[in-house]
CSV table of C-alpha atoms (C1' of nucleotides) in Angstrom, one decimal:
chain,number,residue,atom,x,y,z
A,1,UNK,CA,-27.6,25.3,-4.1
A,2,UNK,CA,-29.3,24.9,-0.9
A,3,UNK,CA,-26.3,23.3,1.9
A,4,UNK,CA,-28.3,20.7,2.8
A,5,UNK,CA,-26.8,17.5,3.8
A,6,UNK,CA,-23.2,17.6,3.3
A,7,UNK,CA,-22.0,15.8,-0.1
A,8,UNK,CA,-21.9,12.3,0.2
A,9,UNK,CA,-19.1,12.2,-2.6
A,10,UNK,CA,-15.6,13.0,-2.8
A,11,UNK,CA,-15.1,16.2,-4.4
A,12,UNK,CA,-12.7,14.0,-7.0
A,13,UNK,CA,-13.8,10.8,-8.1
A,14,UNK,CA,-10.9,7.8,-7.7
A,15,UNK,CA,-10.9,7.9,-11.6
A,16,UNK,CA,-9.8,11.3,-11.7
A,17,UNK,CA,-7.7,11.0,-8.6
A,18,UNK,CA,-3.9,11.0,-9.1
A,19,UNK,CA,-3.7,9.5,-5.5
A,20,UNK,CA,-6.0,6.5,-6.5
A,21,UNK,CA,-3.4,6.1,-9.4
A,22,UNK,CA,-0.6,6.4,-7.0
A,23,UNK,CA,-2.5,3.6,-5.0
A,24,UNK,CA,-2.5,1.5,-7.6
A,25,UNK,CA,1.3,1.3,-9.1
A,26,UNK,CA,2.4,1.3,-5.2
A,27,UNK,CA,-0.4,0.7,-3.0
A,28,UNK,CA,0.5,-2.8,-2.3
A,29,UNK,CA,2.3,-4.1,1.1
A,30,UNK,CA,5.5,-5.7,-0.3
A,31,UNK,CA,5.5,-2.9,-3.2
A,32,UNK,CA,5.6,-0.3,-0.1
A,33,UNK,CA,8.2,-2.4,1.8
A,34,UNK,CA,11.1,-2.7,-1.1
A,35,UNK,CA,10.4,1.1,-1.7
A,36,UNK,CA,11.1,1.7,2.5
A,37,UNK,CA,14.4,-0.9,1.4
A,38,UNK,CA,15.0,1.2,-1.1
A,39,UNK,CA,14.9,4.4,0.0
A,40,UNK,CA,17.5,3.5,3.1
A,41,UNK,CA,19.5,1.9,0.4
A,42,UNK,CA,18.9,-1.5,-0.6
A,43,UNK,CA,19.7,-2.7,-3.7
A,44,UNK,CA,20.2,-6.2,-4.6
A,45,UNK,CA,17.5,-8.8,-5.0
A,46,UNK,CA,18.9,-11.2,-2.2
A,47,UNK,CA,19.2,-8.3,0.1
A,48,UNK,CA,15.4,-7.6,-0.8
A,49,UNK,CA,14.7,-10.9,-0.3
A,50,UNK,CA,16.5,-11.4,3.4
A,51,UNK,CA,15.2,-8.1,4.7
A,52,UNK,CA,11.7,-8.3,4.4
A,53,UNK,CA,11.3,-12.6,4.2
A,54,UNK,CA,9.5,-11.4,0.9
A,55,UNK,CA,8.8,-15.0,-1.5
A,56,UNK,CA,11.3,-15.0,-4.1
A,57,UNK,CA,8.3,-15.0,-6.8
A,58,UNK,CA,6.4,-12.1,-5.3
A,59,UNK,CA,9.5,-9.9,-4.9
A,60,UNK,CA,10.8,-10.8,-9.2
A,61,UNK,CA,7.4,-9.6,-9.9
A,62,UNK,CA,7.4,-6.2,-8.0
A,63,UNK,CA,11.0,-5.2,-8.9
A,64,UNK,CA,9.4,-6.3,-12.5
A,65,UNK,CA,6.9,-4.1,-12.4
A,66,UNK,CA,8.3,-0.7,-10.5
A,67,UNK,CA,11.1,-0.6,-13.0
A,68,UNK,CA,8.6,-1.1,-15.9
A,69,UNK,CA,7.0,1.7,-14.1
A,70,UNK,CA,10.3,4.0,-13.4
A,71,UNK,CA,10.7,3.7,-10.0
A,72,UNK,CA,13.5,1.5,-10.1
A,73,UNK,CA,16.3,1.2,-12.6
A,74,UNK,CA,18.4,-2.0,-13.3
A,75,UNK,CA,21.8,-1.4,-13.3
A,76,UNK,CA,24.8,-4.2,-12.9
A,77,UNK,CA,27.0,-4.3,-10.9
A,78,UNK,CA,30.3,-6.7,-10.8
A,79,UNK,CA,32.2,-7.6,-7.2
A,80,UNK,CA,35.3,-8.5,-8.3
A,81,UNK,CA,35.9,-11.9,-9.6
A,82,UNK,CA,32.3,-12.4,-9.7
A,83,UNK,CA,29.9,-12.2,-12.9
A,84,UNK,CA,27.7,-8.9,-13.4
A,85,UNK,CA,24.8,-9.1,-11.8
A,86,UNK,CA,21.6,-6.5,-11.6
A,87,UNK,CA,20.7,-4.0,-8.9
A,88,UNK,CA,18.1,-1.7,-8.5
A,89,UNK,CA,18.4,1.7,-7.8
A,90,UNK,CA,16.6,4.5,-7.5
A,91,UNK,CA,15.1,7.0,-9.7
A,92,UNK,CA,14.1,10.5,-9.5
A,93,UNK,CA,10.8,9.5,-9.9
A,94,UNK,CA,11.2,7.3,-6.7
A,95,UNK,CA,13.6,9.5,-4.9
A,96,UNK,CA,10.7,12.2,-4.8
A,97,UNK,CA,9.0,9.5,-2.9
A,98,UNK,CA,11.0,10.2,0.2
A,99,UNK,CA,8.8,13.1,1.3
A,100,UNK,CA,6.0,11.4,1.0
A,101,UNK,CA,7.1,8.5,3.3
A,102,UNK,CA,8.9,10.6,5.8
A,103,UNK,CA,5.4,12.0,6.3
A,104,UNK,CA,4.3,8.4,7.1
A,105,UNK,CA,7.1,7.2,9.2
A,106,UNK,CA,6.3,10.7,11.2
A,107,UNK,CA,2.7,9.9,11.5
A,108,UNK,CA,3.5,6.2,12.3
A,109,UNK,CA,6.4,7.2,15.4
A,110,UNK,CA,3.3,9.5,16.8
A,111,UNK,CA,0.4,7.5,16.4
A,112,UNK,CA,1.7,3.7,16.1
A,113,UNK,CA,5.2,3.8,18.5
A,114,UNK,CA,3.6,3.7,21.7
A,115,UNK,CA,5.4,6.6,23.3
A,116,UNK,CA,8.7,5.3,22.8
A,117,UNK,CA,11.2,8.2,21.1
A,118,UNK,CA,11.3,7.6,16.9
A,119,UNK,CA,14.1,5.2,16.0
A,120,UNK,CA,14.8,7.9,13.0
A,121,UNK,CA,14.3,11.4,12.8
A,122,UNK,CA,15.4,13.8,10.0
A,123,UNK,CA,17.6,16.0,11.4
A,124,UNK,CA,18.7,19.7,10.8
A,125,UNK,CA,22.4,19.9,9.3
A,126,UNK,CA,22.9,23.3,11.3
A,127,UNK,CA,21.6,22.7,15.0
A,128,UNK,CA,20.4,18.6,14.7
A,129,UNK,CA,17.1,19.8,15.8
A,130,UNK,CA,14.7,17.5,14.6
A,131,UNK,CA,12.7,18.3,11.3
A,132,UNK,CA,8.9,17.4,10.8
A,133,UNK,CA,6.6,17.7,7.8
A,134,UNK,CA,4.1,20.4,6.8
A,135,UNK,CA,2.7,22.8,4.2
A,136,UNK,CA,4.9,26.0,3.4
A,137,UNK,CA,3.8,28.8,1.1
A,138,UNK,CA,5.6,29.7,-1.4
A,139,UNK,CA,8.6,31.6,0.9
A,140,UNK,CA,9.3,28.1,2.8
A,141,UNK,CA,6.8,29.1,5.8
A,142,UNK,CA,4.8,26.9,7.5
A,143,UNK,CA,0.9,27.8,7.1
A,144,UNK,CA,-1.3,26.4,9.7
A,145,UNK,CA,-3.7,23.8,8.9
A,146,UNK,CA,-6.4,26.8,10.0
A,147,UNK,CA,-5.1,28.5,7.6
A,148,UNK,CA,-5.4,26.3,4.6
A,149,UNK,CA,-9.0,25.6,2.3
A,150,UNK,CA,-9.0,22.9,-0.3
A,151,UNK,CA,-9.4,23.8,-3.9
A,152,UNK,CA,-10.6,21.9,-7.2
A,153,UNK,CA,-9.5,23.3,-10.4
A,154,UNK,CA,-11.6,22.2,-13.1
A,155,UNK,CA,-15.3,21.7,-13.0
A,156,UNK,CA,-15.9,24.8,-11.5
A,157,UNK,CA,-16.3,23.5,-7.6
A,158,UNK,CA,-14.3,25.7,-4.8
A,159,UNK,CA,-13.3,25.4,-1.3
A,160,UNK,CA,-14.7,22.1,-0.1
A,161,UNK,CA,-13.6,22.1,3.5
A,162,UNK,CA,-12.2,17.8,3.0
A,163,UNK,CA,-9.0,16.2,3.4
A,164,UNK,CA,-9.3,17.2,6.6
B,1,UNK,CA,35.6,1.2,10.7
B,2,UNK,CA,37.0,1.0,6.9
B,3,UNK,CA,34.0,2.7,4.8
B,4,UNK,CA,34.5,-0.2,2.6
B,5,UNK,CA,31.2,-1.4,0.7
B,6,UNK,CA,27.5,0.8,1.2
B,7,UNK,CA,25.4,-0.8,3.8
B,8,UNK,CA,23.7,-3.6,2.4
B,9,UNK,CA,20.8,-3.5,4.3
B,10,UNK,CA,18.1,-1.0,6.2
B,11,UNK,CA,19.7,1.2,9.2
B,12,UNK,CA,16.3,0.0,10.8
B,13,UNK,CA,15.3,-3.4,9.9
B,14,UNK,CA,11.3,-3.8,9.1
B,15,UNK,CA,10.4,-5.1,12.5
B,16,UNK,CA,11.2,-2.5,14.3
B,17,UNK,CA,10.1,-0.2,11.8
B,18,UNK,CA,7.2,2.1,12.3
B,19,UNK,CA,6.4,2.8,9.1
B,20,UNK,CA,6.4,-0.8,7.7
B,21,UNK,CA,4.0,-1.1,10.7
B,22,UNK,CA,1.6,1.5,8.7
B,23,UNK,CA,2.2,-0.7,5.7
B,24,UNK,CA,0.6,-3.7,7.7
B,25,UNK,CA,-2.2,-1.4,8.7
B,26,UNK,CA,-3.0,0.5,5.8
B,27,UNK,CA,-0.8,-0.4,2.9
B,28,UNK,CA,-3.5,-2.4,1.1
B,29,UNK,CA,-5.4,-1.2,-1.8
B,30,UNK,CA,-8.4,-0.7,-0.8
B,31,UNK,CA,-8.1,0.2,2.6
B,32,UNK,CA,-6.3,3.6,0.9
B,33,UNK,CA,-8.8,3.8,-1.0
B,34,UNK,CA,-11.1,3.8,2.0
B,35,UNK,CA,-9.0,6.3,3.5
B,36,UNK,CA,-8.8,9.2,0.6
B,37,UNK,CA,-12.9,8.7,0.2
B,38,UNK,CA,-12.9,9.3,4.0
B,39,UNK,CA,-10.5,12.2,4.2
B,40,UNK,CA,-12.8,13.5,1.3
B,41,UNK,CA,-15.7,12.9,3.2
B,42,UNK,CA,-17.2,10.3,2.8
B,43,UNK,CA,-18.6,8.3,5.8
B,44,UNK,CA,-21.6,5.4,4.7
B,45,UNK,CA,-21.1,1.9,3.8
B,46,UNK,CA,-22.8,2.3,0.4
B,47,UNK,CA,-21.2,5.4,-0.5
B,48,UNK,CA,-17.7,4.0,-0.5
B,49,UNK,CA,-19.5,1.2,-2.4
B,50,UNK,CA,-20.6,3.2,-4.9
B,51,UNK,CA,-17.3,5.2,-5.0
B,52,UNK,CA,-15.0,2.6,-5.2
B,53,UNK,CA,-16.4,0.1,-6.2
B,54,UNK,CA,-15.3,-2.5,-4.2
B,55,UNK,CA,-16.5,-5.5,-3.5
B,56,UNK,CA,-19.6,-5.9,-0.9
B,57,UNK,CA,-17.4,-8.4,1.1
B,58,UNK,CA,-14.0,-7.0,1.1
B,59,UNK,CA,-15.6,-3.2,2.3
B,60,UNK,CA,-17.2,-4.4,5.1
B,61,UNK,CA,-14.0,-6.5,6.2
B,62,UNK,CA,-11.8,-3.3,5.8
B,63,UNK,CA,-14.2,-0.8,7.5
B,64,UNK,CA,-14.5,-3.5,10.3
B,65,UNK,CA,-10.5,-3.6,10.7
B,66,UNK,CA,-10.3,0.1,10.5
B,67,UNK,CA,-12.7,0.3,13.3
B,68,UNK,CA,-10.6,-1.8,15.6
B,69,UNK,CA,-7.8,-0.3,14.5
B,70,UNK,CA,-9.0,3.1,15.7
B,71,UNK,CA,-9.0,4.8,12.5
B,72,UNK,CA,-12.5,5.1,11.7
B,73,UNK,CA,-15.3,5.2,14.3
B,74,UNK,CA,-18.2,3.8,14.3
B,75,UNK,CA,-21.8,6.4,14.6
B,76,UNK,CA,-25.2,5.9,14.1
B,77,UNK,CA,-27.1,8.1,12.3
B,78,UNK,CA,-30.9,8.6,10.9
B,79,UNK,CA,-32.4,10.1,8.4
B,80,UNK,CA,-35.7,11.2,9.2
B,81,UNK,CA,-38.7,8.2,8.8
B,82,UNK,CA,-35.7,5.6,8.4
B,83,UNK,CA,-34.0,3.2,11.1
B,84,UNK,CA,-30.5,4.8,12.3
B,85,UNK,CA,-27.6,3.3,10.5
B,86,UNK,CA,-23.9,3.0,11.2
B,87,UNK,CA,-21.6,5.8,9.6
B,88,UNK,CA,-17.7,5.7,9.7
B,89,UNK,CA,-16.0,8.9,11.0
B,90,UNK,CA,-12.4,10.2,11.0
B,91,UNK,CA,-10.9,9.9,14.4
B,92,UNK,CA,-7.5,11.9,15.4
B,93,UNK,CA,-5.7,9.0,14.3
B,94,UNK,CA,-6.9,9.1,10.6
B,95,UNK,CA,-7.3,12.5,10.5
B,96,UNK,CA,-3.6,12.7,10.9
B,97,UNK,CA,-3.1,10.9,7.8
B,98,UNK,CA,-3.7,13.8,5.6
B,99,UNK,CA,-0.6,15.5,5.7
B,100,UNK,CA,0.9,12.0,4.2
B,101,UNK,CA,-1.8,12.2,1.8
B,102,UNK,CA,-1.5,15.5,0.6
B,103,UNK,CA,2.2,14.6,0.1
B,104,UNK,CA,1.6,11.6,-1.9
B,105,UNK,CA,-1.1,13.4,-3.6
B,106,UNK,CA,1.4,16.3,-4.9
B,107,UNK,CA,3.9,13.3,-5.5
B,108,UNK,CA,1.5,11.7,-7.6
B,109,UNK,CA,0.5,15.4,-9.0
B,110,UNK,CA,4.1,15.8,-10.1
B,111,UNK,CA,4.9,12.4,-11.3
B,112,UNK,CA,1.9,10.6,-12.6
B,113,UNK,CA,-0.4,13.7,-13.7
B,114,UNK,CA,1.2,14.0,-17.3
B,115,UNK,CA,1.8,17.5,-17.1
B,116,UNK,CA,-1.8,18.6,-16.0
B,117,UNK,CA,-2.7,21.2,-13.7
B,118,UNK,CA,-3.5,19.2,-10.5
B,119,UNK,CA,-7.0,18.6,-10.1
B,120,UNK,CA,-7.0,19.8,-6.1
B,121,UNK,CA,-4.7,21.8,-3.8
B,122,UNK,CA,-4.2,22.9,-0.8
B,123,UNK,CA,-4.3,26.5,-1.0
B,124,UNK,CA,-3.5,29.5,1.7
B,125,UNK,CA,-6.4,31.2,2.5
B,126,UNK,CA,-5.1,34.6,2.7
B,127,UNK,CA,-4.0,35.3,-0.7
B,128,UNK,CA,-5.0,31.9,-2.4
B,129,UNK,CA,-1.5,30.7,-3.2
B,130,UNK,CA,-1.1,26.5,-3.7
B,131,UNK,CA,0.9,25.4,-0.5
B,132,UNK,CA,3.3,22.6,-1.2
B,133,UNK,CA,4.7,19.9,1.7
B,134,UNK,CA,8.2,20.2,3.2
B,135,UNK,CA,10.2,19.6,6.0
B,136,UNK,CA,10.1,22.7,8.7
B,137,UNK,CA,11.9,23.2,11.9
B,138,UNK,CA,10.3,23.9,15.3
B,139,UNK,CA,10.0,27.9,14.3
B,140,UNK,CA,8.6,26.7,11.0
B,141,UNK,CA,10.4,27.5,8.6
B,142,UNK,CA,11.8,25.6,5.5
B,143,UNK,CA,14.8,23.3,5.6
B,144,UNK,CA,16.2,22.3,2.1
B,145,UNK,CA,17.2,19.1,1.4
B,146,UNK,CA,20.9,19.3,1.2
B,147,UNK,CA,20.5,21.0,4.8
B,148,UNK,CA,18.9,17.3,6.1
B,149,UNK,CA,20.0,14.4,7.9
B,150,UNK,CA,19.0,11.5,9.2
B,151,UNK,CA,19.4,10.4,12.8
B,152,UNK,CA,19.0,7.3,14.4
B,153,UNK,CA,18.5,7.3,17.7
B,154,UNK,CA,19.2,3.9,19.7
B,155,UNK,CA,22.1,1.3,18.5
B,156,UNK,CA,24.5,4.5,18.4
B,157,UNK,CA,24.4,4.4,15.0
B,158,UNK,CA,24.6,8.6,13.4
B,159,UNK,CA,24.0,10.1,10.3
B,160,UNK,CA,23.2,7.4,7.1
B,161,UNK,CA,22.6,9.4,3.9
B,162,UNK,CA,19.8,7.5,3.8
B,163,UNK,CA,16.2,8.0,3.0
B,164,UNK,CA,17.0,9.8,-0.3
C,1,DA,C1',-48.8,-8.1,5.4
C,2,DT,C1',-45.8,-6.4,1.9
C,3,DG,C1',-42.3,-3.6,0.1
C,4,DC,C1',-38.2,-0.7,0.4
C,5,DT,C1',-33.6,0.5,1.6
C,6,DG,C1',-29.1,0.4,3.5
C,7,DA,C1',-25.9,-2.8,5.5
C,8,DA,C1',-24.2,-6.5,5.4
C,9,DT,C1',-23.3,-12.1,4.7
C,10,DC,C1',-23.0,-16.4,1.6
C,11,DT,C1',-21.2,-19.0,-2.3
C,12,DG,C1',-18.5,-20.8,-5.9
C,13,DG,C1',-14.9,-19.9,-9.1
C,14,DA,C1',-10.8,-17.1,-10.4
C,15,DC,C1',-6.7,-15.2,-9.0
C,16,DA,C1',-2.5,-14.2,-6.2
C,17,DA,C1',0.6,-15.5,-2.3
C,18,DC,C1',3.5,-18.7,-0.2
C,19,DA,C1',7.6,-21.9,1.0
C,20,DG,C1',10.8,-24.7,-0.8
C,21,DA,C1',13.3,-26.9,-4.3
C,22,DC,C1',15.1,-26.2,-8.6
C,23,DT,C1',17.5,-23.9,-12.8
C,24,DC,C1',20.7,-21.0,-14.9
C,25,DA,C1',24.8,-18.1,-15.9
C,26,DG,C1',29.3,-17.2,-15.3
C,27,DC,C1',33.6,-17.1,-12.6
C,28,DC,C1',36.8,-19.9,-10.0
C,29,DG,C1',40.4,-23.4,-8.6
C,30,DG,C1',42.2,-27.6,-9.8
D,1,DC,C1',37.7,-29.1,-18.9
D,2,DC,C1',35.2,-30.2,-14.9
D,3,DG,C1',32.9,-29.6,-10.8
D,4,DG,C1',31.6,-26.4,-7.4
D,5,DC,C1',30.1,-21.8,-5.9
D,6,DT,C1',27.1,-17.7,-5.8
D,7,DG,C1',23.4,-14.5,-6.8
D,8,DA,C1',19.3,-14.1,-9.3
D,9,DG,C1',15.9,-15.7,-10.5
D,10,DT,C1',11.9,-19.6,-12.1
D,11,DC,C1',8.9,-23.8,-11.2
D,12,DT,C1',5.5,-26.3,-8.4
D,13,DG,C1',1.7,-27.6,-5.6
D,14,DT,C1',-0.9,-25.8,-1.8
D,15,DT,C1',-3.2,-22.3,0.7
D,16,DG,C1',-5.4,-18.2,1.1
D,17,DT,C1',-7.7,-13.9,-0.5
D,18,DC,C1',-10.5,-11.5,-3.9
D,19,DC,C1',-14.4,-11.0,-6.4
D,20,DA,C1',-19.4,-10.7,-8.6
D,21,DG,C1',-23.9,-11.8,-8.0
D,22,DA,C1',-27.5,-13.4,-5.2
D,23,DT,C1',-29.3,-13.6,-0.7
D,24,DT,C1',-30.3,-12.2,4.0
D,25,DC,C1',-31.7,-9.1,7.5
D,26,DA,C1',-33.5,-5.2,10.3
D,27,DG,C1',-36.6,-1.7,10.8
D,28,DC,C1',-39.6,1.9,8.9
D,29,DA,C1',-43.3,2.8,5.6
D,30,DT,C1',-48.0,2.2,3.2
DNA sequence: ATGCTGAATCTGGACAACAGACTCAGCCGG
DNA sequence: CCGGCTGAGTCTGTTGTCCAGATTCAGCAT
């Protein structure tokens, strides 16, 4: 119990870790990039394919394996006069994945855009201010990051002062 | 003008995209992984080894591209009666990744934990409730998602129902 | 000297990415 | 009915990256 060197471990281990599982389904550059497509939209395999220059092989296999995975549904879809073909579309699972990467594209516009003003911002309805991410309690107000503590649940272990 | 067909492709094509700029930084497995053992604390070559268990060769090729990338810096320490040796700290940069880790890690909470209590949260302080991530405006307070827009701000283009 | 330890590098084989051409299904016009 | 068109893939050979295990290397210790 004595605090002597600080642990050397992460509280969690990546086994137990639902981020380290997160990593794996979509911790993967082109998986990341059709989920960006996605999100603003994109749908069809060639417009996959033309937007990110993605090789045909390596983009059958991801759409493959998210919608084996539920992030991505197969649907058809029929322009008229043509044959049915597939699309993919989101699902809730992969919807709820919008927070998560509007929290990146807001770190990447501050720490990777070289000053220049955000191509995209998520806007308030009301007023157009712009909106950023953080923690809210319960009531939907912000608590400041001196404010929060991390805790484990199981295995006893409280308050380690990481992930930050 | 006609709304005719939804937009085919991205309202911000991949180039110029921040966030698939992340991607190319960080989007690779292990270099995630690298960056939750960080966040969590961790800061010497052999511990991420033993953490991870990545390979010898591909951690020392990460942790040297993280270094030039300004995400983890570079210190020597030394135990007492040993020869200093290099640790990797957070810097500003990759200390502002938690906030998009704490939201993939509630993501991943929500849709990957099969139903389990989460294994760690981000808790208030004061009265020890779990905080959750959310979009806030400037006065910080909560704006719900049907209350959100996005905005794009060069090419004139306004208001794509995009990004969810 | 010799050993120990943490931080790497070296090596050969397995695996995945890549570009480009090809296949395939179905709808069309003639 | 035939050949062409289109979107969505698959096939192929090459090139690159990953990986495990062994080896190197620096400096402090006995």
């Amino acid at each position: 119990m004595s605090r002597a060197s600080p642990p050397r471990r992460s509280p969690l281990p990546p086994q137990d870790c639902n981020l380290a599982r997160a990593f794996a389904l979509i911790g993967d550059r082109w998986t990341l990039l059709i989920l960006r497509s996605a999100l603003y939209g994109v749908r069809r395999f060639d417009d996959f394919a033309a937007e990110l220059g993605a090789p045909r092989t390596v983009l059958a296999d991801r759409l493959k394996r998210l919608t084996a995975a539920g992030l991505l549904a197969r649907r058809d879809y029929r322009e008229p006069g043509r044959r049915a073909r597939p699309e993919y579309w989101l699902t809730p699972k992969s919807a709820a994945l919008r927070l998560p990467f509007v929290a990146l594209t807001q770190w990447s516009d501050a720490w990777l855009g070289e000053l220049r003003p955000p191509p995209v911002a998520v806007c308030s309805r009301a007023n157009g201010e712009a909106l950023r991410v953080a923690l809210v309690d319960a009531a939907g107000r912000e608590v400041e990051a001196s404010q929060q503590r991390l805790t484990l649940s199981a295995r006893g272990a409280t308050g380690a002062e990481a992930l930050g």
